[in-house]
Coordinates of C-alpha atoms and ligand atoms in Angstrom, one line a residue:
X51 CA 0.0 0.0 0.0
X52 CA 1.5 3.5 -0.4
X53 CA 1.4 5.4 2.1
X54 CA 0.7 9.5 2.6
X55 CA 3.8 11.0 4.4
X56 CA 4.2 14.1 5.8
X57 CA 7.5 16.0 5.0
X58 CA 9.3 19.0 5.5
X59 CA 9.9 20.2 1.7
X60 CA 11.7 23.4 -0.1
X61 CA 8.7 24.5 -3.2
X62 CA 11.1 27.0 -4.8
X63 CA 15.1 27.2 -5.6
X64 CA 16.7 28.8 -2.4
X65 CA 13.0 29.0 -0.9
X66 CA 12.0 27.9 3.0
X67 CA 11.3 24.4 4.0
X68 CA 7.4 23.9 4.2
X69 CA 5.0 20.9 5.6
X70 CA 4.0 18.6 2.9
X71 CA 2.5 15.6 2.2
X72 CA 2.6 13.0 -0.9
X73 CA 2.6 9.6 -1.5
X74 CA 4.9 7.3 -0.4
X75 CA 5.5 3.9 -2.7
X76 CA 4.7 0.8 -2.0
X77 CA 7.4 -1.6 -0.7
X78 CA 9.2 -3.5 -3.4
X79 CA 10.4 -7.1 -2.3
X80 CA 13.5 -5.6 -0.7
X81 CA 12.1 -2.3 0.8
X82 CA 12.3 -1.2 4.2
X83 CA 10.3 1.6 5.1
X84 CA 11.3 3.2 8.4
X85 CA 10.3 5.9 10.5
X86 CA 12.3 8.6 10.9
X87 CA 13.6 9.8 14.1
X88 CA 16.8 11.6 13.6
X89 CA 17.9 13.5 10.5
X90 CA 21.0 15.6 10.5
X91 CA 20.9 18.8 8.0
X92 CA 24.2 18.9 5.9
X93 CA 25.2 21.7 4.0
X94 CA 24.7 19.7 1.3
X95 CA 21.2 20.3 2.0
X96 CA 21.5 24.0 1.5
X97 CA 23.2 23.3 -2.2
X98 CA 20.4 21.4 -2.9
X99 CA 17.4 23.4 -1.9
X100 CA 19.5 26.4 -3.8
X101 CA 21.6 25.8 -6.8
X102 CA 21.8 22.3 -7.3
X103 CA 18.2 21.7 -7.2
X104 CA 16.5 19.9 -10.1
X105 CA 12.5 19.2 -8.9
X106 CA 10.7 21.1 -6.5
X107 CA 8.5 20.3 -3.9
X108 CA 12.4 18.6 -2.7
X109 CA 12.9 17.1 1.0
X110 CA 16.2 17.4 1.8
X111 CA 17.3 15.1 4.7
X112 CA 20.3 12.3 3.9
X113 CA 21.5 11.6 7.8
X114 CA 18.8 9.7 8.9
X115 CA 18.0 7.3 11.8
X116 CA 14.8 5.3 12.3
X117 CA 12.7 2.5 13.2
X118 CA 11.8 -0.3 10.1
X119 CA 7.6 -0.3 10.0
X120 CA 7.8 -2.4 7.2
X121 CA 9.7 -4.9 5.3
X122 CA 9.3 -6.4 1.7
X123 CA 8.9 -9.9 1.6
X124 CA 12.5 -10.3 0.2
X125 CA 14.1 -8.7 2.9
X126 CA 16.5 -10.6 5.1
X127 CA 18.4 -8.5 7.4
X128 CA 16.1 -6.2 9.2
X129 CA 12.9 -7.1 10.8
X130 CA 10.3 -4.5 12.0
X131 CA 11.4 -2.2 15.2
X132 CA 14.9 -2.4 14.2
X133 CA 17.3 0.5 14.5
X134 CA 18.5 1.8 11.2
X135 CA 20.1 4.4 9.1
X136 CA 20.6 5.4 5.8
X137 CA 22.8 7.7 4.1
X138 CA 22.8 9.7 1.0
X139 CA 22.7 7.0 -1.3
X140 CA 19.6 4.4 -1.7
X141 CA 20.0 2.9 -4.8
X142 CA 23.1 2.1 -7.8
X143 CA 23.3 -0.1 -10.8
X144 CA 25.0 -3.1 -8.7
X145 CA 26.7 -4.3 -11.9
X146 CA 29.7 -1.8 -12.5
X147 CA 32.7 -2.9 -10.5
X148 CA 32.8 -0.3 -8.0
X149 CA 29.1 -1.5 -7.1
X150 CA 30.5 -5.1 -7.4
X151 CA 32.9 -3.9 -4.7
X152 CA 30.9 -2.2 -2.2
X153 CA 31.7 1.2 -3.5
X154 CA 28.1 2.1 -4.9
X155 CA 28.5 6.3 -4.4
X156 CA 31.1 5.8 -7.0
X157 CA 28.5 3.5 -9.3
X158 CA 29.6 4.4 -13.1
X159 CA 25.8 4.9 -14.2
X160 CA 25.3 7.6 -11.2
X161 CA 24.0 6.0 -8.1
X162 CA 20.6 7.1 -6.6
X163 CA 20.7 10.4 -4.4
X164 CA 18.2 9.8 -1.2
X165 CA 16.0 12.7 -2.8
X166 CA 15.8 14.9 -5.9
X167 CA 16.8 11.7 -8.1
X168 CA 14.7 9.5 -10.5
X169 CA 14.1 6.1 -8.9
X170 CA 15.5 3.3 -10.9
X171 CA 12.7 1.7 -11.2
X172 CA 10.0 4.1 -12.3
X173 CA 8.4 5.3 -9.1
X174 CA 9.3 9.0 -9.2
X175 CA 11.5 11.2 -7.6
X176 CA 13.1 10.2 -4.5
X177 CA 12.4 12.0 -1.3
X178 CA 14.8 12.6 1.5
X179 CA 14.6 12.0 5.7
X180 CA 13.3 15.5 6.4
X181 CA 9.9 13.5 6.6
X182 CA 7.6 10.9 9.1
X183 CA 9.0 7.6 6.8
X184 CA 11.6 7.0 4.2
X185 CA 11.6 3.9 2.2
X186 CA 15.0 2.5 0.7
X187 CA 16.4 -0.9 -0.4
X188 CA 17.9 -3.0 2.3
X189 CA 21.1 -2.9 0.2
X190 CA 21.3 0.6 1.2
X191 CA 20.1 0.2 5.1
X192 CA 22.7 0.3 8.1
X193 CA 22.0 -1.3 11.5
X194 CA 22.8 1.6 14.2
X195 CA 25.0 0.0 16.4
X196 CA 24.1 -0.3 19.7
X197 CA 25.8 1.6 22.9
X198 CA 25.8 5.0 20.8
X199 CA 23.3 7.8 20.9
X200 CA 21.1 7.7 17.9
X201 CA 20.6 11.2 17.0
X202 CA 24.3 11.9 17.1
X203 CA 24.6 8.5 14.7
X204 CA 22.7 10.4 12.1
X205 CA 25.3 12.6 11.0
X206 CA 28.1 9.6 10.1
X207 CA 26.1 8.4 7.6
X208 CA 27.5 11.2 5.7
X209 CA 29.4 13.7 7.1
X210 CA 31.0 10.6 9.1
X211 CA 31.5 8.7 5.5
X212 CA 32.7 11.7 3.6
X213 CA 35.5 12.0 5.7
X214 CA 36.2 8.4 7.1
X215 CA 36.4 7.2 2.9
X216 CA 39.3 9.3 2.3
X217 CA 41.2 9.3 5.6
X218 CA 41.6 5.3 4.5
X219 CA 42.3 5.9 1.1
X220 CA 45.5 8.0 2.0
X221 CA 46.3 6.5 4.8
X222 CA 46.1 8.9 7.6
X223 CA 47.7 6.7 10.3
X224 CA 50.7 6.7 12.7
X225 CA 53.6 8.9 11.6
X226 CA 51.3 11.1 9.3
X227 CA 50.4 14.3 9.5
X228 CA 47.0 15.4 8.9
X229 CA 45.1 19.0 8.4
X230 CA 41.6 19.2 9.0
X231 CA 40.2 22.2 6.9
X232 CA 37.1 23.8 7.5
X233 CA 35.9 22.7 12.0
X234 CA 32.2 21.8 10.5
X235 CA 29.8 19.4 9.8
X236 CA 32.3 16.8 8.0
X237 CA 35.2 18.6 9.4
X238 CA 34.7 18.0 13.1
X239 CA 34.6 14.2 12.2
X240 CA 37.3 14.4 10.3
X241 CA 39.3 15.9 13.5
X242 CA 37.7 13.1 15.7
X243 CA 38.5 10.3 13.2
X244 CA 42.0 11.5 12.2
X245 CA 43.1 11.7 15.6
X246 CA 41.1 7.9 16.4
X247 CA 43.4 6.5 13.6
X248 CA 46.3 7.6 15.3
X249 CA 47.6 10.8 12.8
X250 CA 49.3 13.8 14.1
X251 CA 46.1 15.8 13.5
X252 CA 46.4 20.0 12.7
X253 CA 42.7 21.6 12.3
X254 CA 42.5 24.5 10.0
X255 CA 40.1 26.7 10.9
X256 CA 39.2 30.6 9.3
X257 CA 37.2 30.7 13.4
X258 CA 39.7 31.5 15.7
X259 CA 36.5 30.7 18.1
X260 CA 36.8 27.5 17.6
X261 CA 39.9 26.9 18.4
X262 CA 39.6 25.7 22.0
X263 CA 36.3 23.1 20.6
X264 CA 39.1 21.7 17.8
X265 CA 41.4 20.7 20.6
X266 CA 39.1 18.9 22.5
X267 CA 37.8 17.0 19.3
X268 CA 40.8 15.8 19.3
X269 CA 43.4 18.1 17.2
X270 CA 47.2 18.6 17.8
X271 CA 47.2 21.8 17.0
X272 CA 45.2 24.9 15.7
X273 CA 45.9 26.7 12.6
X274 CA 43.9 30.0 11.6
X275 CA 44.0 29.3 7.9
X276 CA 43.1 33.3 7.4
X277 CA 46.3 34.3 8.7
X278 CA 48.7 35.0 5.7
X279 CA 51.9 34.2 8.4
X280 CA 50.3 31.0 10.2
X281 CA 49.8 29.7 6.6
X282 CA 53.7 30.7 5.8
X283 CA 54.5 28.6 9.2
X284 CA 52.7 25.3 8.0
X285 CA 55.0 24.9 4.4
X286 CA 55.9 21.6 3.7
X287 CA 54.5 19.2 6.3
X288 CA 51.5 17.6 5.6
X289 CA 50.9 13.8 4.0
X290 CA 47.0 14.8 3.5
X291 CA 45.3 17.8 4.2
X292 CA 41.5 17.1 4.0
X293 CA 39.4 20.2 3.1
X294 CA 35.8 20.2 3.3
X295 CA 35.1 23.9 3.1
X296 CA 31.7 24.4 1.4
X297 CA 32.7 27.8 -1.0
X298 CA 35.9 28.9 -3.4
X299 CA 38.9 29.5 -1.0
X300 CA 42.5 30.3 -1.5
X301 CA 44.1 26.5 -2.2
X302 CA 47.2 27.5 -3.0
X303 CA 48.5 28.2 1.0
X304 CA 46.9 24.9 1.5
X305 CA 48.9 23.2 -1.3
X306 CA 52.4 24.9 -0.1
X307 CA 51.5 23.2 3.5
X308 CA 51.6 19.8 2.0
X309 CA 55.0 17.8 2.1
X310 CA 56.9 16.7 -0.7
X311 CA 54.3 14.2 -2.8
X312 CA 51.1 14.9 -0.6
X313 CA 47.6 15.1 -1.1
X314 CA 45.1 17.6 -1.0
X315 CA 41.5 16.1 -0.7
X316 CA 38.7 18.3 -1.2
X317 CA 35.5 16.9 0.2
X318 CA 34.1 20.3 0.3
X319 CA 31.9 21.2 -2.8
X320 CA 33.3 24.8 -4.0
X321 CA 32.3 25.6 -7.2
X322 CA 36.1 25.9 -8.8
X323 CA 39.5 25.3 -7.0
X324 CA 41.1 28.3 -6.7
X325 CA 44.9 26.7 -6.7
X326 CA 48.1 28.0 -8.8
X327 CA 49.3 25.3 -10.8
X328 CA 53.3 25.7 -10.1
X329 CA 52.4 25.2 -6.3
X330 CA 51.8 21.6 -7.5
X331 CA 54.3 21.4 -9.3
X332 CA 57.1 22.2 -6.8
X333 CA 56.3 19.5 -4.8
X334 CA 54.8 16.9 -6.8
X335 CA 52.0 17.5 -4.9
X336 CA 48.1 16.4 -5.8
X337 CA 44.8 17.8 -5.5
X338 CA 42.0 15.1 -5.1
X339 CA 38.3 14.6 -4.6
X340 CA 36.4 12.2 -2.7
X341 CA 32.6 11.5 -2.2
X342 CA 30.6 9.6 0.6
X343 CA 31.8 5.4 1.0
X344 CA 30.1 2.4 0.0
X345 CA 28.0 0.2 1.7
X346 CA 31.5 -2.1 2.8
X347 CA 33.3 1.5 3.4
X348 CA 30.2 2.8 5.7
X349 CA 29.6 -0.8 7.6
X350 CA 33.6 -0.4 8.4
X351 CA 33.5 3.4 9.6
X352 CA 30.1 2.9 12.1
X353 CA 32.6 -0.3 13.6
X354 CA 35.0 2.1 13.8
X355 CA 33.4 4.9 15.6
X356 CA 32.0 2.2 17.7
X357 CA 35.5 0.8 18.6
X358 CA 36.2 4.6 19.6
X359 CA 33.2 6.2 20.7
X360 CA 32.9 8.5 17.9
X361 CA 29.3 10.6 17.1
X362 CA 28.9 13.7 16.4
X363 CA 28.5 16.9 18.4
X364 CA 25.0 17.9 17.2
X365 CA 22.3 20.6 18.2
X366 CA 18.9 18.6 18.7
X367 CA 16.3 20.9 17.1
X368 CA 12.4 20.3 16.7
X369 CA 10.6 20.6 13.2
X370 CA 9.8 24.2 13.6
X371 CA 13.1 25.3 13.8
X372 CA 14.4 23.7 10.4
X373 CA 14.5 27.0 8.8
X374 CA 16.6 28.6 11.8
X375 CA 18.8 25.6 11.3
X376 CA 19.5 26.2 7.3
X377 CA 19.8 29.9 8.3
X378 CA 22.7 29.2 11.0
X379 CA 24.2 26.2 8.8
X380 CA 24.5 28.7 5.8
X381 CA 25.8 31.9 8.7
X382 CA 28.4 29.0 10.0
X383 CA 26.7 29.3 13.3
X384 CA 26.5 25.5 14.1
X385 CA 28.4 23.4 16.9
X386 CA 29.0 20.9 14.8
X387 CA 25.9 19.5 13.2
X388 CA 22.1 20.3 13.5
X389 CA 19.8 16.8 13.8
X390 CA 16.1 17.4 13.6
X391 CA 14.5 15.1 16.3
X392 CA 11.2 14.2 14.4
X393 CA 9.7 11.8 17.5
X394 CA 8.2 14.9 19.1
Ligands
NAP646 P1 29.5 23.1 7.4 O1 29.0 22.4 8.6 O2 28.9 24.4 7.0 O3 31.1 23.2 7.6 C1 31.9 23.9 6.6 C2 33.0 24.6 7.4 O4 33.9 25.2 6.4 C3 32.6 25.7 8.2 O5 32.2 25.3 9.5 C4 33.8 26.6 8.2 O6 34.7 26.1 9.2 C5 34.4 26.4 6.8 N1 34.0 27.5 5.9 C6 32.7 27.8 5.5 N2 32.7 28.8 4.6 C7 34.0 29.1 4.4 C8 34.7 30.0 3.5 N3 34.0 30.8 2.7 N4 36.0 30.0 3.5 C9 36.7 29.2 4.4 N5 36.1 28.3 5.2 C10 34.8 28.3 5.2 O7 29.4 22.1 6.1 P2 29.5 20.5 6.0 O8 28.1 20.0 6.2 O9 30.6 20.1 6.8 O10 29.8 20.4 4.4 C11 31.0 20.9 3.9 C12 31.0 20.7 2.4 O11 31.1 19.4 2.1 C13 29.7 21.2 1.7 O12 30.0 21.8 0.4 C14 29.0 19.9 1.4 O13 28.1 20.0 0.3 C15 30.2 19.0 1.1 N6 29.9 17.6 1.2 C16 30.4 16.8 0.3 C17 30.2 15.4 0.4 C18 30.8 14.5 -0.6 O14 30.3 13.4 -0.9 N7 32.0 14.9 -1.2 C19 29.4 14.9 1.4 C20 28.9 15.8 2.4 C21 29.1 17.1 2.3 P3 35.7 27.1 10.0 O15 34.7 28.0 10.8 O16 36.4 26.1 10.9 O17 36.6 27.8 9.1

């Protein structure tokens, strides 16, 4: 049976988040439809509702928690009243090789956003966790371990992912040195996780009033990446600097911190990189991207932050304040991550 869900949904580019509801699809043999509890609000969520959005009425939401209602008569691993979460990605081809290996955000036929995305299978456009139920494929469905609080699980689904992915991909480990840029969302993780795998961890931050909060996450050291002679200091020291800052930047300071053959790893969508070519050069020095894990990366990372007691620092908010929330995310008034509790 479909099912009419209420929803918290932006009707115009840029435009306010708004009650309303639609209709829900039914479950497909391997559907699990969950309610929502917890949904964190990533400032992927403001480039969505503004320029990247293709179909309006669009409900954000991709950090979500819940509890399964309903299961398709396929499904094997979850049962009703189950704990789970999904991320931003519900659906891929599952045939390309990076789907075959558990790496379905990198799926070579696009995989499926949680909303503003054409299901694969003819139902629509999808709809995000800013709403009473989400249904999603169990592929795409995470148990939420136990012993963790699961509003502040919410928000490693992807901001957790985004930042875990590429900390393994380059290593970050004993005897590397890693910069944090950007003390956010993803970058307040990234702090948390860097310093879990055992880096020498430096956050880069254009707050200096966040300095004391990026020590106790877990940081070495404090760097205020807007000061022209702190920058100057940092030259030639970093394996991986991991920068998830949201808007064009000065790159190039970032670059000359890295060491001899290091890697720049933007996680942070600006629209251009705003980088001088011979500062990679000198160096042989990269610049890299990296997107949200897979399913195997994402099952990994929550056993991770379990291992180390890693959740984010979020600011519980009710459904009326959603638009205050956007408002502050898009201000960078946020300690670290806004998670709408929707069981009130
Ligand atoms: P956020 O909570 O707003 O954090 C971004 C941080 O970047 C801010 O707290 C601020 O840190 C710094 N910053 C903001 N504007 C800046 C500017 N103009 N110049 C320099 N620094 C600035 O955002 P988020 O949720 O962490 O997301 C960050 C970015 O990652 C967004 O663009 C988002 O779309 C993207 N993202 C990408 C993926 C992916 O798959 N690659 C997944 C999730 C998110 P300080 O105050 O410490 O300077």
């Amino acid at each position: 049976m479909t099912k009419t869900v209420t929803a918290y949904a932006a009707f115009e580019r840029g435009g306010p988040v708004r009650p309303w509801s639609y209709e829900q699809r039914d479950a497909r043999p391997h559907d699990v439809r969950f309610e929502v509890m917890y949904c964190g609000v990533c400032h992927t969520d403001l480039h969505s509702i503004g320029p990247w959005g293709r179909s309006y009425p669009l409900v954000p939401g991709h950090e979500m928690v819940g509890r399964v209602i309903e299961t398709g008569p396929a499904v094997t691993g979850f049962g009703e009243g189950d704990l789970v979460a999904v991320g931003p990605v519900v659906d891929s081809c599952r045939e390309c090789p990076p789907c075959q290996a558990g790496l379905e955000t990198m799926c070579l036929t696009v995989a499926t956003s949680a909303y503003d995305a054409e299901d694969r299978h003819g139902d629509g456009i999808t709809r995000g966790g800013f709403a009473e139920t989400v249904i999603c494929d169990e592929r795409f469905v995470y148990a939420v371990p136990g012993g963790l609080d699961p509003a502040a699980v919410a928000p490693l689904l992807c901001a957790g992912s985004t930042v875990y992915a590429p900390l393994k991909q380059w290593d970050a480990g004993p005897g590397k040195t890693v910069g944090i840029v950007g003390i956010g969302g993803l970058g307040h993780l990234g702090v948390k996780m860097a310093r879990a795998l055992g880096s020498h961890v430096v956050a880069f931050t254009t707050s200096a009033a966040k300095a004391d909060d990026a020590l106790a996450l877990g940081a070495h050291e404090v760097v205020i990446s807007s000061d022209p002679e702190q920058m100057a200091d940092q030259s030639n020291r970093f394996d991986l600097l991991l920068d998830t800052v949201p808007a064009v930047h000065p790159m190039t300071p970032l670059v000359q911190a890295l060491a001899t053959g290091g890697t720049l790893c933007s996680v942070g969508m600006p629209d251009t990189f705003d980088v001088a070519p011979f500062a990679l050069v000198l160096g042989r020095k990269s610049i890299a991207g990296a997107g949200a894990g897979g399913t195997a990366e994402n099952r990994e990372m929550l056993e991770f932050c379990v291992r180390h007691g890693i959740t984010a620092d979020i600011e519980l908010i009710g459904r009326k304040d959603i638009n205050t929330a956007l408002d502050r995310l898009a201000a960078n008034d946020v300690k670290y991550r806004f998670v709408i509790d929707l069981t009130a």
